[in-house]
CSV table of C-alpha atoms in Angstrom, one decimal:
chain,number,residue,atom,x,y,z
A,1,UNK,CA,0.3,-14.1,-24.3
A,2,UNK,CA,2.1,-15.9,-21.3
A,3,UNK,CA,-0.3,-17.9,-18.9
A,4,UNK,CA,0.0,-15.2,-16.3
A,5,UNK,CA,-0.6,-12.4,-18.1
A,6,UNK,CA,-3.9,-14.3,-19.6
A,7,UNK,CA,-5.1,-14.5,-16.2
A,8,UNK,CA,-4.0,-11.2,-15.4
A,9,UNK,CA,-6.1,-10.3,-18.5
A,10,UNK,CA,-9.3,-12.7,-16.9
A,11,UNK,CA,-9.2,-10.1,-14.1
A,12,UNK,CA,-9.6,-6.9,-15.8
A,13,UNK,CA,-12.3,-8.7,-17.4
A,14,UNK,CA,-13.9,-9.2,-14.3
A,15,UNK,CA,-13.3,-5.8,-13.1
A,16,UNK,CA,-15.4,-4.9,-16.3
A,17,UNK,CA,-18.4,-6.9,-15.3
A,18,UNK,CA,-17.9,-5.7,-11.8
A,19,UNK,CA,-18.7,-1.9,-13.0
A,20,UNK,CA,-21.3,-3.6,-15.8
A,21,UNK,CA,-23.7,-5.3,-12.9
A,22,UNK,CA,-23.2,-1.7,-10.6
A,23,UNK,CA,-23.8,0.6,-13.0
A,24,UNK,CA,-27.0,2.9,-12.8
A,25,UNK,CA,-27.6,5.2,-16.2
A,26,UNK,CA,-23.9,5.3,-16.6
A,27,UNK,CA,-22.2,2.9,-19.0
A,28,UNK,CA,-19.0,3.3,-17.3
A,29,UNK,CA,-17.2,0.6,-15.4
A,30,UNK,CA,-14.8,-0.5,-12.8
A,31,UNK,CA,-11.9,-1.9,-15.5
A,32,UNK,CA,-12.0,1.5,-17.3
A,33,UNK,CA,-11.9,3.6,-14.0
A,34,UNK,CA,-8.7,1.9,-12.5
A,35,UNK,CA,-7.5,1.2,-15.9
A,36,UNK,CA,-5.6,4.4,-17.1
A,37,UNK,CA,-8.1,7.4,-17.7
A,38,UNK,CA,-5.7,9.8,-17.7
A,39,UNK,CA,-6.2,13.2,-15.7
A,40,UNK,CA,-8.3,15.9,-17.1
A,41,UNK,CA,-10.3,13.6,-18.7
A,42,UNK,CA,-13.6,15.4,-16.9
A,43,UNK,CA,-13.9,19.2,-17.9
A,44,UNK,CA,-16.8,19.7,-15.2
A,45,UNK,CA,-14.2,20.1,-12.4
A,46,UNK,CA,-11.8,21.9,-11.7
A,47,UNK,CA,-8.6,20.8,-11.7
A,48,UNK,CA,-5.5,22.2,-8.8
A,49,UNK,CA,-3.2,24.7,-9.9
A,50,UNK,CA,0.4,23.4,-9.0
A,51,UNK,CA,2.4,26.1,-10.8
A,52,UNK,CA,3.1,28.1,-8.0
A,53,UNK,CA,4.8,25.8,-6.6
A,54,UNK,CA,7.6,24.8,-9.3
A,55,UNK,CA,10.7,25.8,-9.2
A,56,UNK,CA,11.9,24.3,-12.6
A,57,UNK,CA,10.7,22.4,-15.6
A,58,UNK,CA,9.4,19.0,-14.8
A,59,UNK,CA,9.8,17.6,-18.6
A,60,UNK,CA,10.4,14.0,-19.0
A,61,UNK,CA,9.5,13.4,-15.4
A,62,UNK,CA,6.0,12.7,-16.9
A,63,UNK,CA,7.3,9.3,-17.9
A,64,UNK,CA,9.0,8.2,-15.1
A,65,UNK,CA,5.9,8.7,-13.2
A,66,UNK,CA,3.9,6.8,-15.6
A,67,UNK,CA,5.9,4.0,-15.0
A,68,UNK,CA,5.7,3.8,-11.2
A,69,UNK,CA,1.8,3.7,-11.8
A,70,UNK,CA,2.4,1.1,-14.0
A,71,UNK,CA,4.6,-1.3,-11.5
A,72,UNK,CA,2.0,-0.4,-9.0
A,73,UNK,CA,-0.6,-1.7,-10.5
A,74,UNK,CA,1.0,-4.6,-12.1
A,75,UNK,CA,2.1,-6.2,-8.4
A,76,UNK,CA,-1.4,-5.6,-7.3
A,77,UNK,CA,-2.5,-7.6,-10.2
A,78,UNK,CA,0.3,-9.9,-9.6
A,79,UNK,CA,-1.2,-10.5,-6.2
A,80,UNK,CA,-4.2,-11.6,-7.4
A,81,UNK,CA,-2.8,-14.5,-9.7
A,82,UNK,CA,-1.0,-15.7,-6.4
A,83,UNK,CA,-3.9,-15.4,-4.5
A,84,UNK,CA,-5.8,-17.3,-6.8
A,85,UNK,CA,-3.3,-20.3,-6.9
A,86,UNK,CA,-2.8,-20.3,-3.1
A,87,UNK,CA,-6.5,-20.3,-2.8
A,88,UNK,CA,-6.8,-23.1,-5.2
A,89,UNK,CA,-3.6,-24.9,-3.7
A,90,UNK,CA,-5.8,-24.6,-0.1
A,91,UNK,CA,-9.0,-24.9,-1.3
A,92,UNK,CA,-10.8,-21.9,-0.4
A,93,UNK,CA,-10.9,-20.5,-3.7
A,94,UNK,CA,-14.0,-18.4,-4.7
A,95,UNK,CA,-17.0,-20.5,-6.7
A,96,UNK,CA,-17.5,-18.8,-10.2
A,97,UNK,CA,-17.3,-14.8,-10.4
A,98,UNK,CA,-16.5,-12.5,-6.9
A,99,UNK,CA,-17.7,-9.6,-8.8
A,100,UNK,CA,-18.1,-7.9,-4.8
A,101,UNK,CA,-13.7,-8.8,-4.4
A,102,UNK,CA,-13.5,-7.3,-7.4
A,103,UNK,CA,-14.7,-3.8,-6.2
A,104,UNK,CA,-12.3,-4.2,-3.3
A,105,UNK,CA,-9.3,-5.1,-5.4
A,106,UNK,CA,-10.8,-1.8,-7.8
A,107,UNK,CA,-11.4,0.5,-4.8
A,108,UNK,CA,-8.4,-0.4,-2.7
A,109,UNK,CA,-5.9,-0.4,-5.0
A,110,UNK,CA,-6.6,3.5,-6.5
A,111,UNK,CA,-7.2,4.6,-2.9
A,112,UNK,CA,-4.1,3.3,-1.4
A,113,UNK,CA,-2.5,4.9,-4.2
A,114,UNK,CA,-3.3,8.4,-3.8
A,115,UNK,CA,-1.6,8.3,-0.4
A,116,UNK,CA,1.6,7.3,-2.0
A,117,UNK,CA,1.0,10.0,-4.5
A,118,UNK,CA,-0.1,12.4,-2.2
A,119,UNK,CA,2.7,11.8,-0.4
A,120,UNK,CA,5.4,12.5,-2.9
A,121,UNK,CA,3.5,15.6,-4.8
A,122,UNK,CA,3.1,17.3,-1.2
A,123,UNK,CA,6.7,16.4,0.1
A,124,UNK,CA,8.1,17.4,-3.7
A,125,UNK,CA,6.0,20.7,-3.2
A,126,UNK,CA,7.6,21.3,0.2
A,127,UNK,CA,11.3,21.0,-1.6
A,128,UNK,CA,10.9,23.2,-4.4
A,129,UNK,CA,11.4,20.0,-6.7
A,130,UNK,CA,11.8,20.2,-10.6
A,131,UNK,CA,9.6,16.9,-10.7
A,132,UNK,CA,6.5,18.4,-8.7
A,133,UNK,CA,4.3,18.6,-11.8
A,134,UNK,CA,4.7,14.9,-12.9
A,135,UNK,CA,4.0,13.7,-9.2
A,136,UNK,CA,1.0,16.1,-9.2
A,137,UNK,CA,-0.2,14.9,-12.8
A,138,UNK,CA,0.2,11.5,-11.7
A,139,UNK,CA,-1.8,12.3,-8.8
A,140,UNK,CA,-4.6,13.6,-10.7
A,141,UNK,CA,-4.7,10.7,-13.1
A,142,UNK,CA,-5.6,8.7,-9.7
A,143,UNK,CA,-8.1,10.9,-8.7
A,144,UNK,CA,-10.3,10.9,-12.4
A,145,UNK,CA,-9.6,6.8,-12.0
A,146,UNK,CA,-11.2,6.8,-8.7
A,147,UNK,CA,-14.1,9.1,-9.9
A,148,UNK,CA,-14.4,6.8,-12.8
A,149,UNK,CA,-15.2,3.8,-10.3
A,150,UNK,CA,-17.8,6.0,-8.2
A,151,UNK,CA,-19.4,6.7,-11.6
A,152,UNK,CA,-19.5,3.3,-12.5
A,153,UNK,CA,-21.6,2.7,-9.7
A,154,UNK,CA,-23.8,5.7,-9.0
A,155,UNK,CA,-23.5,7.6,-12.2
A,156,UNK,CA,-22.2,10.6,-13.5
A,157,UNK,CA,-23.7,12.9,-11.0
A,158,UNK,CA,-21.9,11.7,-8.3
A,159,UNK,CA,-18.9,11.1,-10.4
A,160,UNK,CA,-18.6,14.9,-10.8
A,161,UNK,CA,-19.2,15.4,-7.3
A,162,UNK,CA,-16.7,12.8,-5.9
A,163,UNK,CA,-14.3,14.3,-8.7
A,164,UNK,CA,-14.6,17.8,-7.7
A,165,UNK,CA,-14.6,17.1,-3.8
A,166,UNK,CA,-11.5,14.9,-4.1
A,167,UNK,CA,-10.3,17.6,-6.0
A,168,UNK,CA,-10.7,19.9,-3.6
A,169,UNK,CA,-9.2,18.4,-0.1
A,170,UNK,CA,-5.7,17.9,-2.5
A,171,UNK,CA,-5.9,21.4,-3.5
A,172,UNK,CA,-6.3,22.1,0.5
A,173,UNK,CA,-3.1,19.8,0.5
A,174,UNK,CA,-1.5,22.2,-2.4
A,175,UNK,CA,-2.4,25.2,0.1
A,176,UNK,CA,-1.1,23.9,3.5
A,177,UNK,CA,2.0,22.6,1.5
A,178,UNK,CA,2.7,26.1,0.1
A,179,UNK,CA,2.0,27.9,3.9
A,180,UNK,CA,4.2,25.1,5.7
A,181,UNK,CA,7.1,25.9,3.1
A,182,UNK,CA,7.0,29.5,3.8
A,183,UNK,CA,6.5,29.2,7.6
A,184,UNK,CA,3.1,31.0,7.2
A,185,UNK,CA,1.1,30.1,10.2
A,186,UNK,CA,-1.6,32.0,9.4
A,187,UNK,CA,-2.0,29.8,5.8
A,188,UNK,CA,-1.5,26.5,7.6
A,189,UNK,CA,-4.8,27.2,10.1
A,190,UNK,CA,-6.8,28.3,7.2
A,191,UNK,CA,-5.9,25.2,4.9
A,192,UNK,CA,-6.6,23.4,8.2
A,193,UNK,CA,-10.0,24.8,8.6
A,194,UNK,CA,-11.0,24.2,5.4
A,195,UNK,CA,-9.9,20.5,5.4
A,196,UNK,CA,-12.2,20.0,8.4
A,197,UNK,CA,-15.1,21.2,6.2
A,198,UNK,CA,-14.1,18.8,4.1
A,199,UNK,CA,-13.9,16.1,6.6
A,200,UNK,CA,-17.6,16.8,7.1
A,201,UNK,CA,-18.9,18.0,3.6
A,202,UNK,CA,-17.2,14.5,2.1
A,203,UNK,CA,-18.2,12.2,4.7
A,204,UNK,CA,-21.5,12.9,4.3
A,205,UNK,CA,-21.7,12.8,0.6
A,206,UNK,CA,-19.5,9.4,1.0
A,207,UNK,CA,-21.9,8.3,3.4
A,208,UNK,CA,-24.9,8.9,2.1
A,209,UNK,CA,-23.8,7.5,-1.4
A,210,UNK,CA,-23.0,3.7,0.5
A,211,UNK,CA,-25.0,3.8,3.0
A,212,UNK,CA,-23.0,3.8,5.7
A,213,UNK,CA,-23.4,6.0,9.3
A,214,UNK,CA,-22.4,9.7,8.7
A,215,UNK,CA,-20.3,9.9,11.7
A,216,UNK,CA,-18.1,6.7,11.1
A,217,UNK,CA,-17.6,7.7,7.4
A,218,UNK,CA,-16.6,11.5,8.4
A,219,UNK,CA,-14.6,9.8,11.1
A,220,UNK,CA,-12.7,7.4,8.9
A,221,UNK,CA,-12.1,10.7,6.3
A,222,UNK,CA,-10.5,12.7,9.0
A,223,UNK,CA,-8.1,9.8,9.8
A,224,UNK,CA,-6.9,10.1,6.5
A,225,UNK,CA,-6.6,13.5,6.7
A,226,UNK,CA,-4.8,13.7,9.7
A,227,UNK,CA,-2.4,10.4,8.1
A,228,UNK,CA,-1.2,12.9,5.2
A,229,UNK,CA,-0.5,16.3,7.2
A,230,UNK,CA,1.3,14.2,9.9
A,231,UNK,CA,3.3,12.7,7.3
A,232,UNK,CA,4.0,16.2,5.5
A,233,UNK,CA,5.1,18.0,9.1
A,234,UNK,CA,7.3,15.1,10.4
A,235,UNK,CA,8.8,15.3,6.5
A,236,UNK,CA,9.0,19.5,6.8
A,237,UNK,CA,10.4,18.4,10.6
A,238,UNK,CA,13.4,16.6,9.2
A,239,UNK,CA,11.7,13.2,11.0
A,240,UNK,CA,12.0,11.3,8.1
A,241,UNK,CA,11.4,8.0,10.2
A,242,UNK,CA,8.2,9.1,11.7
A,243,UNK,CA,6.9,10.6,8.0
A,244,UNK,CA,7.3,7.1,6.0
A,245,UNK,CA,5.6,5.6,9.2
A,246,UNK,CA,2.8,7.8,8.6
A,247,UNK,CA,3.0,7.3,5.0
A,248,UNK,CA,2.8,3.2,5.7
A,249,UNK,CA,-0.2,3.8,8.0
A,250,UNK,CA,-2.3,5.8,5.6
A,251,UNK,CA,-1.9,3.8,2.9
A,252,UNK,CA,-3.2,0.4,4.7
A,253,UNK,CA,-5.8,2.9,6.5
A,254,UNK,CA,-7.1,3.5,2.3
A,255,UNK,CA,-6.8,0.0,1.4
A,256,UNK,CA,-8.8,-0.5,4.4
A,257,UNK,CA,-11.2,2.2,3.5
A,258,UNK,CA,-11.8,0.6,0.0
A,259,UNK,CA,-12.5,-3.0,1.7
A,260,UNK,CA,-15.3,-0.8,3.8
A,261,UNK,CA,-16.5,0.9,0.9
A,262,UNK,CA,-16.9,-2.2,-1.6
A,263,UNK,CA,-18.4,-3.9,1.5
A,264,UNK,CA,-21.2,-1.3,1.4
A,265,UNK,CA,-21.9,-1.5,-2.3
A,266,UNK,CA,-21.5,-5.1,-2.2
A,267,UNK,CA,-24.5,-5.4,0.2
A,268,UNK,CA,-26.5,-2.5,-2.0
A,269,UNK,CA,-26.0,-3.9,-5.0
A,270,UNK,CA,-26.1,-8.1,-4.3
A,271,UNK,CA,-22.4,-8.3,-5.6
A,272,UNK,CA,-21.6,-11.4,-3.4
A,273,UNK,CA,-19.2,-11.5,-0.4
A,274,UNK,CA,-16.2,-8.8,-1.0
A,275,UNK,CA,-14.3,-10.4,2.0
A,276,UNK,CA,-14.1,-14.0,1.2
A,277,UNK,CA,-10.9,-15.7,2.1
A,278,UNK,CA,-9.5,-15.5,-1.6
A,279,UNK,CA,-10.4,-12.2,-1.8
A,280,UNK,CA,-8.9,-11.1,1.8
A,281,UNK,CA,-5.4,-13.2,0.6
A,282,UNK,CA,-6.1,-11.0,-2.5
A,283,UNK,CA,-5.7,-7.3,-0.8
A,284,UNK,CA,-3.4,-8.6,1.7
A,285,UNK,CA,-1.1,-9.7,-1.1
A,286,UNK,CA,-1.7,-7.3,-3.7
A,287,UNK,CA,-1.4,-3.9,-1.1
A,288,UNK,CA,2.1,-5.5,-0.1
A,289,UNK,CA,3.1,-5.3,-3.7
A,290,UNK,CA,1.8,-3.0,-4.5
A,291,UNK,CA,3.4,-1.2,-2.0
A,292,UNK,CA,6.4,-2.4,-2.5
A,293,UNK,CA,6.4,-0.9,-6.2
A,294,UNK,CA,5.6,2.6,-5.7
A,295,UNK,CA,8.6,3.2,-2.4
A,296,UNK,CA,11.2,0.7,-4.5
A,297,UNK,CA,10.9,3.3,-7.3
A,298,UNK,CA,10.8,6.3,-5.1
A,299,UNK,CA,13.3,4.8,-2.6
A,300,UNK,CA,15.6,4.7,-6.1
A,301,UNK,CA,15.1,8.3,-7.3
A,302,UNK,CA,15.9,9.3,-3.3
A,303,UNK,CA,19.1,7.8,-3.8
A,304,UNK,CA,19.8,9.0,-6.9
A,305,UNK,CA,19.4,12.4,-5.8
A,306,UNK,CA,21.3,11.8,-2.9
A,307,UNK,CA,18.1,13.0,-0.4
A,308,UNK,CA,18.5,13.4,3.2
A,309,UNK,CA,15.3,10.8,3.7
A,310,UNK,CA,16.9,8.2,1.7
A,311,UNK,CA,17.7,5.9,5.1
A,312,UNK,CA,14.1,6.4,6.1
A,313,UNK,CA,12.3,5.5,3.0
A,314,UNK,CA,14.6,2.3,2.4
A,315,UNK,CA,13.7,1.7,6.2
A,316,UNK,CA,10.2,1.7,5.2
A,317,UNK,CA,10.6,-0.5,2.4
A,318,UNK,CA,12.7,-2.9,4.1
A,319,UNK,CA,9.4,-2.9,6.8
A,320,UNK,CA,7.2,-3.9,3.4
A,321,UNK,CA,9.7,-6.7,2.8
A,322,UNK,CA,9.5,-8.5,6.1
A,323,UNK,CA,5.4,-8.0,6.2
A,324,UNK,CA,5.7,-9.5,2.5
A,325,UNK,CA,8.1,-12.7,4.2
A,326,UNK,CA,5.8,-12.9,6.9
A,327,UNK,CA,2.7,-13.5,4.6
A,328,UNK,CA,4.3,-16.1,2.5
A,329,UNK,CA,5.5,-17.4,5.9
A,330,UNK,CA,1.8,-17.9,7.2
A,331,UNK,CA,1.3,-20.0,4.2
A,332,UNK,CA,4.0,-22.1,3.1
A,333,UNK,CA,6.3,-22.0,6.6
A,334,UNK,CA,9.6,-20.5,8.0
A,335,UNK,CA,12.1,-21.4,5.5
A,336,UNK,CA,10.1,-20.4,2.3
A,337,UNK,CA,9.7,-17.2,4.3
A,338,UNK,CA,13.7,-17.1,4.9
A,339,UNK,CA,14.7,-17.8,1.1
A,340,UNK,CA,11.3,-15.1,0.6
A,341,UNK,CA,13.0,-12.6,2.2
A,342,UNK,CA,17.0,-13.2,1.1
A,343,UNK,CA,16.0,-13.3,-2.7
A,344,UNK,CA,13.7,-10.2,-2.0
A,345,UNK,CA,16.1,-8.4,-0.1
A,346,UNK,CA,18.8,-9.3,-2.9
A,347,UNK,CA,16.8,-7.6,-5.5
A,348,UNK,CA,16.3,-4.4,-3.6
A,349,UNK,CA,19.9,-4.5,-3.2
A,350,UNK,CA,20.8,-5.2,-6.8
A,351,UNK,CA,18.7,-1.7,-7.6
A,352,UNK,CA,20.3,0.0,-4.9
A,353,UNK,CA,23.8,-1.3,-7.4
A,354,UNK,CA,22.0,0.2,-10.1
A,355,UNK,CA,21.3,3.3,-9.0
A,356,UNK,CA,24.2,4.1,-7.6
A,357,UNK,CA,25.9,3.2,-10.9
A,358,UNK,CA,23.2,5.3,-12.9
A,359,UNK,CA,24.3,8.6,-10.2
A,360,UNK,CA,27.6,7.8,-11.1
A,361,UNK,CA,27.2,7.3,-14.6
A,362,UNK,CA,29.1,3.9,-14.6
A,363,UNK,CA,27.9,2.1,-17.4
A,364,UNK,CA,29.6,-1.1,-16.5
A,365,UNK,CA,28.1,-1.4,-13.3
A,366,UNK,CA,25.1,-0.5,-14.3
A,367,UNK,CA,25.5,-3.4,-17.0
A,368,UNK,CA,26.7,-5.5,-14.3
A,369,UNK,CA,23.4,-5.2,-11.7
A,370,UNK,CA,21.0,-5.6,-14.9
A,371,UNK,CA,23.0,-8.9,-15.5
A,372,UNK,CA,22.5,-10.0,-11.5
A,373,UNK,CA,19.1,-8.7,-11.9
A,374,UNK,CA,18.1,-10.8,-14.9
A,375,UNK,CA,19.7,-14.1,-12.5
A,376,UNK,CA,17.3,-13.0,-9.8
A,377,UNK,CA,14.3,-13.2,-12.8
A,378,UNK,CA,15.3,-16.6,-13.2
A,379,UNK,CA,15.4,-17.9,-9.7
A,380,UNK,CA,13.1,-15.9,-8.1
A,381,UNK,CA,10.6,-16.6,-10.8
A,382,UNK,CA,11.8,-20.4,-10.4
A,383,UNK,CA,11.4,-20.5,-6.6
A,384,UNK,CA,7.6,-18.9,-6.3
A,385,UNK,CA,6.2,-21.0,-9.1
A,386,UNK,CA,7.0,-23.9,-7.4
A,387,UNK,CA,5.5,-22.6,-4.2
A,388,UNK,CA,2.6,-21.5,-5.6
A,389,UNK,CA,1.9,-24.1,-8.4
A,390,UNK,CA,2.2,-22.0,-11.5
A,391,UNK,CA,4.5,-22.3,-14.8
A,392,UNK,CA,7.5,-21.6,-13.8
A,393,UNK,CA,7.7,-19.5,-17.5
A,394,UNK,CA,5.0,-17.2,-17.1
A,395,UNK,CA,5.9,-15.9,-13.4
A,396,UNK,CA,9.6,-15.8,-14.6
A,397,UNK,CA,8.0,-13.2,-17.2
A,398,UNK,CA,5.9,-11.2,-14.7
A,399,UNK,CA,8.6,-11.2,-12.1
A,400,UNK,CA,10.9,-9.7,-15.3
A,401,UNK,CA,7.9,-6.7,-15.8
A,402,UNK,CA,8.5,-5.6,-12.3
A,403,UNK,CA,12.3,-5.4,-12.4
A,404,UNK,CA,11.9,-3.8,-15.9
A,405,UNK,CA,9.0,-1.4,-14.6
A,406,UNK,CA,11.0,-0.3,-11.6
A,407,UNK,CA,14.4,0.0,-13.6
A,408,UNK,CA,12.0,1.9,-16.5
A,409,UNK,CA,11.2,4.5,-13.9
A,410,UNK,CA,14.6,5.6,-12.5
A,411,UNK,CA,15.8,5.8,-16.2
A,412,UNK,CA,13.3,8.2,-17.0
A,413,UNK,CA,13.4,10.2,-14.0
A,414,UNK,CA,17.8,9.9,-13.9
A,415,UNK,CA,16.8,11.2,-18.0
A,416,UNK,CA,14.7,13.9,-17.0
A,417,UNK,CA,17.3,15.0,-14.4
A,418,UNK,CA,20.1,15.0,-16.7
């Protein structure tokens, strides 16, 4: 095992003694929840009927979206190894076990994730797409993952409760999807309606769980809400711009939401300071990355399909990019945030290469960008290990999982399309 994967390992070991020290009478815990329960692992709630809504089979697309997860969660993981060596570089590293950032990293990781998730199930809904079911499945896996961490800390009660509310306001999702496809007015208001009821039914059940004010909970819930249907009508709109805009917004709002949250059961449960300086370099570094992951791979499959929102979403990842240079900017000055952003940029590019190979079926220059990509592995790899202070081998390796994640993912979703 490479040195960065051992730490990587150190963290979910730490996630596990996070959901350990909150549980109640559950023996759940934190590392298991955001760890890959997959969905329908509950049978006391319902799951969301998404057949209506596919047009054609959605085999193999299962794998593709299992990989995305994946490369998502690995570059949030990834930001905590380079949080910990910046911290340690600067000195503001945490003292002995954060188990309280550790909920954070737990909380906002899976809830920033279901807005990506969201995002593509509802906007594949809208087009009639063959892949719908996989980006709904995927979804769903998310949503037991999340319950899974609310258990961990409350029990199975509310587990099932979170589950089957969470549930519930995608479903409402599913509905106003379905009504805003087949210009049915009269469905959007009543989806509408009863996503306000959920605004109010879930905040206060939220609310009352943390122990945080009613109002601002329901308040922050209704944001989100309002994130995802803007982002589906500007998409249903053909204002592709303004839909990944929303898309970006609601995802920080969740990562947000989680630092909140953990902040709440932090204080409940004397976890320790969630929002130490480590653990803030942590979330800002690991939702980048993470973010990063999940549009790359979407951004891919856009272009492989040739989709009229591919300029848009490779805007919106190009936006990730220059937040990501500006962060490593902040820290290690203007012209490690220059060569941040040219070898970052160059990597994107070298997928764009692929892809477009893969649509074409070019086998040499699809052999070609896997050869440019594996020089970026070395001198990417090369150039943030000697910013940050670890082996150059073992982020060489890590930065290889994330090209091999990302490149895993449009194979299986270029395989599924045949």
């Amino acid at each position: 095992m490479t040195t960065m994967k051992k730490r990587f390992a150190a963290g979910l070991v730490l996630l596990a003694l996070t959901g350990a020290a909150c549980g109640t009478d559950d023996d759940g815990d934190a590392a298991g929840a955001a760890g890959g329960v997959g969905a329908g692992d509950d049978a006391s709630s319902s799951t969301t009927d998404h057949s209506s809504m596919k047009e054609a089979g959605g085999a193999g697309y299962e794998k593709a979206y299992a990989e995305v997860r994946t490369a998502y969660h690995h570059m949030w993981e990834t930001g905590g190894v380079l949080s910990g060596a910046i911290a340690k570089q600067n000195n503001f590293a945490d003292t002995g076990e954060n188990k309280a950032a550790a909920t954070n990293v737990a909380l906002s990781s899976l809830l920033g994730e279901h807005v990506l998730l969201a995002t593509v199930a509802t906007t594949k809904g809208l087009a009639g797409a063959p892949d719908f079911d996989a980006a709904a499945g995927a979804l769903d896996a998310n949503s037991v993952q999340l319950a899974d961490t609310v258990g961990s800390v409350y029990g199975e009660e509310a587990k099932n409760e979170f589950l089957k509310q969470w549930r519930d306001h995608i479903r409402m999702f599913v509905d106003y999807t379905k009504a805003t496809a087949a210009k049915d007015k009269a469905g959007q208001d009543k989806a509408v309606a009863e996503l306000g009821g959920y605004v109010k039914n879930f905040g206060s059940f939220l609310a009352k769980a943390v122990g945080l004010p009613e109002a601002a909970v329901q308040a922050s819930v209704n944001d989100h809400v309002g994130q995802l249907k803007g982002a589906l009508d500007a998409a249903a709109a053909g204002n592709y711009d303004e839909a990944y805009a929303k898309v970006r917004e609601g995802y920080h709002h969740m990562v947000e939401t989680g630092g909140v949250l953990a902040g709440a059961i932090a204080k409940q449960k004397n976890l320790g300071d969630p929002a130490s300086k480590q653990a803030q370099t942590t979330i800002a570094l690991g939702s980048l990355l993470g973010e990063h992951a999940a549009i790359a791979a979407v951004t891919t499959t856009k272009g492989l399909d040739g989709a009229p929102d591919f300029e848009a979403i490779a805007g919106a990842l190009d936006k990730n990019s220059l937040e990501l240079a500006e962060t490593i900017g902040s820290v290690y000055g203007e012209p490690a945030k220059n060569e941040f952003l040219k070898q970052w940029r160059d990597h994107i590019r070298m997928f764009v290469d692929y892809t477009k190979a893969t649509a074409a079926d070019d086998k040499p220059g699809q052999e070609k960008a896997v050869q440019e990509l594996g020089g970026y592995v070395n001198n990417f790899g090369s150039f943030l290990a000697k910013a940050v202070g670890l082996p150059e081998a073992a982020v060489q390796a890590s930065v290889k999982d994330h090209v091999f994640q990302l490149k895993g993912a449009l194979d299986a979703y270029a395989a599924a399309k045949g």
